């Protein structure tokens, strides 16, 4: 279970990094290409699996060295919920567009993936090194 948890953490870190870079490449456009959404879904599923593996480890008695590690996992899951909420055709996206004018999905997903990558990174450092 620990190996699966570490593998999903490393995969999610690299996936969120790749999606941030890809979103930044499309910064001059207002919308992201179709392939982006498929990979975004993969990273989101990976994040949910990471939470499942982490929760299973916790219930089996595997406690992290630093309790902050749990917060980084929770923040990663909240970030995925935000990503789902502002996806194509979602209500939160429409509300934001109505309230604040145009919705620039490239910058929104660049920022959300960058934040998700940071949560993965901090989770990895607290999990491996305890800081």
mmCIF file of N, CA, C and O in Angstrom, residues 82 85-87 90-104 108 112:
data_model
loop_
_atom_site.group_PDB
_atom_site.id
_atom_site.type_symbol
_atom_site.label_atom_id
_atom_site.label_comp_id
_atom_site.label_asym_id
_atom_site.label_seq_id
_atom_site.Cartn_x
_atom_site.Cartn_y
_atom_site.Cartn_z
ATOM 1 N N UNK A 82 -12.075 21.941 -6.862
ATOM 2 C CA UNK A 82 -12.143 23.245 -7.529
ATOM 3 C C UNK A 82 -11.956 23.094 -9.032
ATOM 4 O O UNK A 82 -12.656 23.741 -9.824
ATOM 5 N N UNK A 85 -15.085 21.893 -10.452
ATOM 6 C CA UNK A 85 -16.124 22.919 -10.398
ATOM 7 C C UNK A 85 -16.028 23.962 -11.490
ATOM 8 O O UNK A 85 -17.039 24.525 -11.900
ATOM 9 N N UNK A 86 -14.825 24.225 -11.964
ATOM 10 C CA UNK A 86 -14.660 25.242 -13.014
ATOM 11 C C UNK A 86 -14.393 24.617 -14.376
ATOM 12 O O UNK A 86 -13.963 25.295 -15.299
ATOM 13 N N UNK A 87 -14.679 23.329 -14.512
ATOM 14 C CA UNK A 87 -14.516 22.642 -15.796
ATOM 15 C C UNK A 87 -15.543 23.114 -16.809
ATOM 16 O O UNK A 87 -16.477 23.868 -16.500
ATOM 17 N N UNK A 90 -19.570 23.621 -16.308
ATOM 18 C CA UNK A 90 -19.896 23.521 -14.881
ATOM 19 C C UNK A 90 -20.491 24.834 -14.373
ATOM 20 O O UNK A 90 -20.206 25.917 -14.870
ATOM 21 N N UNK A 91 -21.294 24.728 -13.338
ATOM 22 C CA UNK A 91 -22.019 25.880 -12.820
ATOM 23 C C UNK A 91 -21.090 26.921 -12.206
ATOM 24 O O UNK A 91 -21.286 28.122 -12.408
ATOM 25 N N UNK A 92 -20.083 26.515 -11.456
ATOM 26 C CA UNK A 92 -19.160 27.469 -10.843
ATOM 27 C C UNK A 92 -18.457 28.300 -11.911
ATOM 28 O O UNK A 92 -18.261 29.498 -11.748
ATOM 29 N N UNK A 93 -18.108 27.679 -12.992
ATOM 30 C CA UNK A 93 -17.466 28.387 -14.100
ATOM 31 C C UNK A 93 -18.396 29.448 -14.673
ATOM 32 O O UNK A 93 -17.991 30.573 -14.947
ATOM 33 N N UNK A 94 -19.667 29.109 -14.840
ATOM 34 C CA UNK A 94 -20.634 30.056 -15.385
ATOM 35 C C UNK A 94 -20.869 31.215 -14.426
ATOM 36 O O UNK A 94 -20.978 32.366 -14.848
ATOM 37 N N UNK A 95 -20.919 30.928 -13.146
ATOM 38 C CA UNK A 95 -21.109 31.989 -12.153
ATOM 39 C C UNK A 95 -19.923 32.938 -12.160
ATOM 40 O O UNK A 95 -20.091 34.167 -12.129
ATOM 41 N N UNK A 96 -18.707 32.401 -12.194
ATOM 42 C CA UNK A 96 -17.517 33.252 -12.235
ATOM 43 C C UNK A 96 -17.486 34.105 -13.496
ATOM 44 O O UNK A 96 -17.124 35.282 -13.452
ATOM 45 N N UNK A 97 -17.874 33.518 -14.622
ATOM 46 C CA UNK A 97 -17.887 34.269 -15.880
ATOM 47 C C UNK A 97 -18.929 35.385 -15.838
ATOM 48 O O UNK A 97 -18.685 36.484 -16.330
ATOM 49 N N UNK A 98 -20.073 35.125 -15.237
ATOM 50 C CA UNK A 98 -21.112 36.148 -15.141
ATOM 51 C C UNK A 98 -20.712 37.261 -14.174
ATOM 52 O O UNK A 98 -20.979 38.430 -14.431
ATOM 53 N N UNK A 99 -20.102 36.909 -13.066
ATOM 54 C CA UNK A 99 -19.749 37.900 -12.052
ATOM 55 C C UNK A 99 -18.516 38.718 -12.410
ATOM 56 O O UNK A 99 -18.437 39.902 -12.084
ATOM 57 N N UNK A 100 -17.539 38.093 -13.042
ATOM 58 C CA UNK A 100 -16.264 38.765 -13.275
ATOM 59 C C UNK A 100 -15.931 38.969 -14.745
ATOM 60 O O UNK A 100 -14.798 39.279 -15.087
ATOM 61 N N UNK A 101 -16.887 38.789 -15.604
ATOM 62 C CA UNK A 101 -16.613 38.961 -17.026
ATOM 63 C C UNK A 101 -16.086 37.678 -17.630
ATOM 64 O O UNK A 101 -16.517 36.596 -17.287
ATOM 65 N N UNK A 102 -15.142 37.820 -18.529
ATOM 66 C CA UNK A 102 -14.666 36.627 -19.227
ATOM 67 C C UNK A 102 -13.881 35.697 -18.305
ATOM 68 O O UNK A 102 -13.229 36.128 -17.369
ATOM 69 N N UNK A 103 -13.982 34.446 -18.624
ATOM 70 C CA UNK A 103 -13.334 33.386 -17.852
ATOM 71 C C UNK A 103 -12.171 32.868 -18.667
ATOM 72 O O UNK A 103 -12.348 32.314 -19.742
ATOM 73 N N UNK A 104 -10.963 33.083 -18.206
ATOM 74 C CA UNK A 104 -9.760 32.683 -18.938
ATOM 75 C C UNK A 104 -9.279 31.353 -18.373
ATOM 76 O O UNK A 104 -8.471 31.298 -17.451
ATOM 77 N N UNK A 108 -6.574 29.940 -15.197
ATOM 78 C CA UNK A 108 -7.177 29.277 -14.040
ATOM 79 C C UNK A 108 -6.572 27.888 -13.860
ATOM 80 O O UNK A 108 -6.140 27.513 -12.755
ATOM 81 N N UNK A 112 -4.258 26.421 -10.846
ATOM 82 C CA UNK A 112 -4.723 25.277 -10.059
ATOM 83 C C UNK A 112 -3.761 24.089 -10.157
ATOM 84 O O UNK A 112 -3.492 23.415 -9.155
#
